[in-house]
DNA sequence: AGCGATTGATACAACGTTGTATGCTGAGCC
DNA sequence: GGCTCAGCATACAACGTTGTATCAATCGCT
């Protein structure tokens, strides 16, 4: 079939191991034999068999990335960042979709045989509940993205959701708006981005001496665009005036934006709007959408670095699980511009 | 480390091969021993080592997907479809980005050692030129997406671009529009989607007895949103009246839409608009975007099936390369609705 | 009863690689 | 001149799996 070390060795008149050493730059090989071997390698177009290598070494050079759905812009862009950062470390990425965060599928990915294909997994959980937390206790390297499953004894990358939520809200208040609505809250939840971003919202209101009005808070289960539209209709139906809106992600914001426009409400003059996530699309909506950039490349880099340490042998017992936080940035676009 | 066949065999008091047979459902194994072995497998939490398996079998169960950029909605949704279809065939997908279609990167992916990680590659070429076509002549299974590199002696999945372009154009004409502009043309090119969709446009005009006006044709190099905006400004500057627009993909359409709105031109009443690709986002723009659905799941399924045949051993010499075409569908949304 | 056929299980080799142990030079030193 | 020691290269085993060949025991048939 394809050329092996054996073929090269025979062709160059040396032992298999010497060829292996040349390929990997190990051991002492005289310049003369090295030349000869390299020539043979080039001539025979030898390429190492990665299956054999990983059988021997126990490493595959592949990391897994499990996300709810690649069609969601946020995750597509995240995957993009992970692939690029992985590439930089000579790793390759295998993407698994949990089909919108299906719990059973998530568990299957965590424990299934396919885990063997990868050295470790970067996992953005969604459907698993806190009761499932124990199931995360797996031998192989794992890094969680986001703040779900807070009890899990695992490395984790998050962002400063409270601070970012506060900064987003503050950016609206700084425009002179005093009735800032928010959509996407999960008031009953104890943890999660929704809770943290909402905390930030509340904090910013307080710091600027504004009143928190429950009538301006809309709960939204899934942060999809259609739900953003629904939430906005609900808010409008309450007949409670507002002049600014913090949407907990860009999808919600874009859904809300559409309804606002249908109702003839101008953004930003009537209602200033800021989203969250900095999805590409927000730069092209009309008006373009102000947002919070979560620093995806940084998130990707942190996750991979954490993973690599575990892959390198640092077990959970050796080093306690850590949580790294990416830095965010407010992006000012048309939806919060002008008076 | 982790449990192997050996461990299970010892635990169940049988030979290694018997355990292997149970796992793979091969050979004859009595119900009694099968029970015993399965019990041991469950008890020891045995999972087959996929590296060893693929070393032995020569298959990895992984296919590669090389696309320009995951952040582009079209490719994200395509990747989604490929992953789902692969899953259905018990395959897993390794995504490689060619960084917006960088030629050197494309060649690297085609010939690099990482090809060994996968059983075959689904490749959406972009940067490679016709001069590079010969470099596609690789031993390992390969399927191209799209009509670039037309001379390549390789399996390929395309869509009926001419028919689809004609159908899109016709859907505008059927609204009563008589001055249909088009953006995205590559007039100097001999091949590619741009040429084919343009052919469709021309054909539809002719079939409906409309005149082809060069002033209504705008060339656009890269089909990005910003270029859609640029093209629209160029078209408006020509001061040539038009009442409908066929954009060669949704990105162009959305870019153009934004400019039309900035200029106070109403869509669809002043200008009816249709795009191409059925990117999710088009369903949420305002007005929502009519488009051509290229049938991504079908494309993914066809590509994987072609690949699997080659992986199964059908070499290019055995079976001549084939081209499969997906079926498309016009999606009517607000941008072509009403009078 | 004696024979071949069938069933159920086993031993062994091999996939291509790399780590370990070992061997063979010849140069340097007392 | 015999010793050590570095320098270079090799042989062998092992990673965990599966295909092939083989074998023992049981079965069915004349």
Coordinates of N, CA, C and O in Angstrom, one line a residue, chain B residues 180-253:
Chain B
X180 N -34.5 43.4 -14.7 CA -33.9 42.6 -13.6 C -32.4 42.8 -13.6 O -31.7 42.4 -14.6
X181 N -31.9 43.3 -12.6 CA -30.4 43.5 -12.5 C -29.8 42.2 -11.8 O -30.5 41.4 -11.2
X182 N -28.5 42.0 -12.0 CA -27.8 40.9 -11.4 C -26.5 41.4 -10.8 O -25.8 42.2 -11.4
X183 N -26.2 40.9 -9.6 CA -24.8 41.2 -9.1 C -24.1 39.9 -8.7 O -24.7 38.9 -8.3
X184 N -22.8 39.9 -9.0 CA -22.0 38.7 -8.7 C -21.4 38.1 -9.9 O -20.6 37.1 -9.8
X185 N -21.6 38.6 -11.1 CA -21.1 38.0 -12.3 C -19.6 38.0 -12.4 O -18.9 38.9 -11.8
X186 N -19.1 37.0 -13.1 CA -17.6 37.0 -13.4 C -17.6 36.8 -14.9 O -17.5 35.7 -15.5
X187 N -17.7 37.9 -15.6 CA -17.9 37.9 -17.1 C -16.7 37.3 -17.8 O -16.9 36.7 -18.9
X188 N -15.5 37.4 -17.3 CA -14.3 36.9 -18.0 C -14.0 35.5 -17.7 O -13.3 34.8 -18.4
X189 N -14.6 35.0 -16.7 CA -14.4 33.6 -16.3 C -15.0 32.6 -17.3 O -15.9 32.9 -18.0
X190 N -14.4 31.4 -17.4 CA -14.9 30.4 -18.3 C -15.8 29.4 -17.5 O -16.7 28.8 -18.1
X191 N -15.5 29.3 -16.2 CA -16.2 28.3 -15.5 C -16.5 28.8 -14.1 O -16.0 29.9 -13.7
X192 N -17.2 28.1 -13.4 CA -17.5 28.5 -12.0 C -19.0 28.8 -11.8 O -19.8 29.0 -12.8
X193 N -19.5 28.8 -10.6 CA -20.9 29.1 -10.3 C -21.3 30.4 -10.9 O -22.4 30.5 -11.4
X194 N -20.4 31.4 -10.8 CA -20.8 32.7 -11.3 C -21.2 32.6 -12.8 O -22.2 33.2 -13.2
X195 N -20.4 31.9 -13.6 CA -20.7 31.8 -15.0 C -22.0 31.1 -15.2 O -22.9 31.5 -16.0
X196 N -22.2 30.0 -14.5 CA -23.4 29.2 -14.7 C -24.7 29.9 -14.2 O -25.7 29.9 -14.9
X197 N -24.6 30.6 -13.1 CA -25.8 31.3 -12.6 C -26.1 32.4 -13.5 O -27.3 32.8 -13.8
X198 N -25.1 33.0 -14.1 CA -25.3 34.1 -15.0 C -25.9 33.5 -16.3 O -26.8 34.1 -16.9
X199 N -25.5 32.4 -16.7 CA -26.1 31.7 -17.9 C -27.6 31.5 -17.7 O -28.4 31.7 -18.5
X200 N -27.9 31.1 -16.4 CA -29.3 30.9 -16.1 C -30.1 32.2 -16.2 O -31.2 32.2 -16.7
X201 N -29.5 33.2 -15.7 CA -30.1 34.6 -15.7 C -30.4 35.0 -17.1 O -31.5 35.4 -17.5
X202 N -29.4 34.8 -18.0 CA -29.6 35.2 -19.4 C -30.7 34.3 -20.0 O -31.5 34.8 -20.8
X203 N -30.6 33.1 -19.7 CA -31.6 32.2 -20.3 C -33.0 32.6 -19.9 O -33.9 32.6 -20.8
X204 N -33.2 32.9 -18.6 CA -34.5 33.3 -18.2 C -35.0 34.5 -18.8 O -36.2 34.6 -19.2
X205 N -34.1 35.5 -19.0 CA -34.5 36.7 -19.6 C -35.0 36.4 -21.0 O -36.1 36.9 -21.4
X206 N -34.2 35.7 -21.7 CA -34.6 35.3 -23.1 C -35.9 34.6 -23.2 O -36.8 35.0 -24.0
X207 N -36.0 33.6 -22.3 CA -37.3 32.8 -22.4 C -38.5 33.7 -22.1 O -39.6 33.3 -22.5
X208 N -38.3 34.7 -21.4 CA -39.5 35.6 -21.1 C -39.5 36.8 -22.0 O -40.2 37.8 -21.7
X209 N -38.7 36.8 -23.0 CA -38.7 37.9 -24.0 C -38.2 39.2 -23.5 O -38.6 40.3 -24.0
X210 N -37.3 39.2 -22.5 CA -36.7 40.4 -22.0 C -35.4 40.6 -22.6 O -34.7 39.7 -22.9
X211 N -35.0 41.9 -22.6 CA -33.7 42.2 -23.2 C -32.6 42.1 -22.1 O -32.8 42.4 -21.0
X212 N -31.5 41.6 -22.5 CA -30.3 41.6 -21.6 C -29.6 42.9 -21.7 O -29.1 43.3 -22.8
X213 N -29.5 43.6 -20.6 CA -28.9 44.9 -20.6 C -27.6 44.9 -19.8 O -27.6 44.6 -18.6
X214 N -26.5 45.1 -20.4 CA -25.2 45.1 -19.7 C -25.2 46.0 -18.6 O -24.4 45.8 -17.6
X215 N -25.9 47.1 -18.7 CA -25.9 48.1 -17.6 C -26.5 47.6 -16.3 O -26.3 48.2 -15.2
X216 N -27.2 46.5 -16.4 CA -27.8 45.9 -15.2 C -27.0 44.7 -14.6 O -27.5 44.0 -13.7
X217 N -25.9 44.5 -15.2 CA -25.0 43.4 -14.7 C -23.8 44.0 -14.0 O -23.1 44.8 -14.5
X218 N -23.7 43.6 -12.7 CA -22.5 44.1 -12.0 C -21.6 42.9 -11.6 O -22.1 41.9 -11.1
X219 N -20.3 43.1 -11.9 CA -19.4 42.0 -11.6 C -18.9 42.2 -10.1 O -18.8 43.3 -9.6
X220 N -18.7 41.1 -9.4 CA -18.2 41.1 -8.1 C -17.3 40.0 -7.9 O -17.6 38.8 -8.3
X221 N -16.1 40.3 -7.4 CA -15.1 39.3 -7.3 C -15.5 38.3 -6.2 O -16.0 37.2 -6.5
X222 N -15.3 38.7 -4.9 CA -15.6 37.8 -3.8 C -17.1 38.1 -3.4 O -17.4 39.2 -3.2
X223 N -17.8 37.0 -3.2 CA -19.2 37.2 -2.9 C -19.4 37.4 -1.4 O -20.1 36.6 -0.7
X224 N -18.8 38.5 -0.9 CA -19.0 38.8 0.5 C -20.0 39.9 0.7 O -20.3 40.6 -0.3
X225 N -20.5 40.1 1.9 CA -21.5 41.0 2.1 C -21.1 42.5 1.8 O -21.8 43.2 1.1
X226 N -19.8 42.8 2.1 CA -19.4 44.1 1.9 C -19.3 44.4 0.4 O -19.6 45.5 -0.1
X227 N -19.0 43.3 -0.4 CA -18.9 43.5 -1.8 C -20.3 43.6 -2.4 O -20.5 44.3 -3.5
X228 N -21.3 43.0 -1.7 CA -22.7 43.2 -2.2 C -23.1 44.7 -2.1 O -23.8 45.2 -2.9
X229 N -22.7 45.2 -0.9 CA -23.0 46.7 -0.7 C -22.3 47.5 -1.8 O -22.9 48.4 -2.4
X230 N -21.1 47.2 -2.0 CA -20.3 48.0 -3.0 C -20.9 47.9 -4.4 O -21.1 48.9 -5.1
X231 N -21.3 46.7 -4.8 CA -21.9 46.4 -6.1 C -23.2 47.2 -6.2 O -23.5 47.8 -7.3
X232 N -24.0 47.2 -5.1 CA -25.2 48.0 -5.2 C -25.0 49.4 -5.4 O -25.7 50.1 -6.2
X233 N -24.0 50.0 -4.7 CA -23.7 51.4 -4.9 C -23.3 51.7 -6.3 O -23.7 52.7 -6.9
X234 N -22.5 50.8 -6.9 CA -22.1 50.9 -8.2 C -23.3 50.9 -9.2 O -23.4 51.8 -10.1
X235 N -24.2 50.0 -8.9 CA -25.4 49.9 -9.8 C -26.2 51.1 -9.7 O -26.7 51.7 -10.7
X236 N -26.4 51.6 -8.5 CA -27.2 52.8 -8.3 C -26.6 54.0 -9.0 O -27.2 54.9 -9.6
X237 N -25.2 54.1 -9.0 CA -24.5 55.2 -9.6 C -24.7 55.2 -11.1 O -24.6 56.2 -11.7
X238 N -25.0 54.0 -11.7 CA -25.2 54.0 -13.1 C -26.4 54.7 -13.6 O -26.6 54.9 -14.8
X239 N -27.3 54.9 -12.6 CA -28.5 55.6 -12.9 C -29.4 54.9 -13.9 O -30.1 55.6 -14.7
X240 N -29.4 53.6 -13.9 CA -30.1 52.9 -14.9 C -31.3 52.2 -14.1 O -31.0 51.5 -13.2
X241 N -32.5 52.5 -14.4 CA -33.6 52.0 -13.6 C -33.7 50.5 -13.6 O -33.4 49.8 -14.6
X242 N -34.0 49.9 -12.4 CA -34.2 48.5 -12.3 C -35.3 48.2 -11.3 O -35.4 49.0 -10.4
X243 N -36.0 47.2 -11.4 CA -37.1 46.9 -10.5 C -37.0 45.5 -9.8 O -37.9 45.1 -9.1
X244 N -35.9 44.9 -10.1 CA -35.7 43.6 -9.5 C -34.2 43.3 -9.5 O -33.4 43.8 -10.3
X245 N -33.7 42.4 -8.6 CA -32.3 42.1 -8.4 C -32.1 40.7 -8.1 O -32.7 40.1 -7.1
X246 N -31.3 40.0 -8.8 CA -30.8 38.7 -8.5 C -29.4 38.8 -8.0 O -28.5 39.1 -8.8
X247 N -29.2 38.4 -6.8 CA -27.9 38.4 -6.2 C -27.4 37.0 -6.2 O -28.1 36.0 -5.8
X248 N -26.1 36.8 -6.6 CA -25.7 35.4 -6.8 C -25.5 34.6 -5.5 O -25.2 33.4 -5.6
X249 N -25.4 35.3 -4.4 CA -25.6 34.5 -3.1 C -26.2 35.4 -2.1 O -26.4 36.6 -2.3
X250 N -26.5 34.8 -1.0 CA -27.3 35.6 0.1 C -26.5 36.7 0.7 O -27.0 37.7 1.1
X251 N -25.2 36.5 0.8 CA -24.3 37.5 1.4 C -24.4 38.7 0.5 O -24.6 39.8 1.0
X252 N -24.2 38.6 -0.8 CA -24.3 39.7 -1.7 C -25.7 40.4 -1.5 O -25.8 41.6 -1.4
X253 N -26.7 39.5 -1.4 CA -28.1 40.0 -1.4 C -28.3 40.9 -0.1 O -28.8 42.0 -0.2

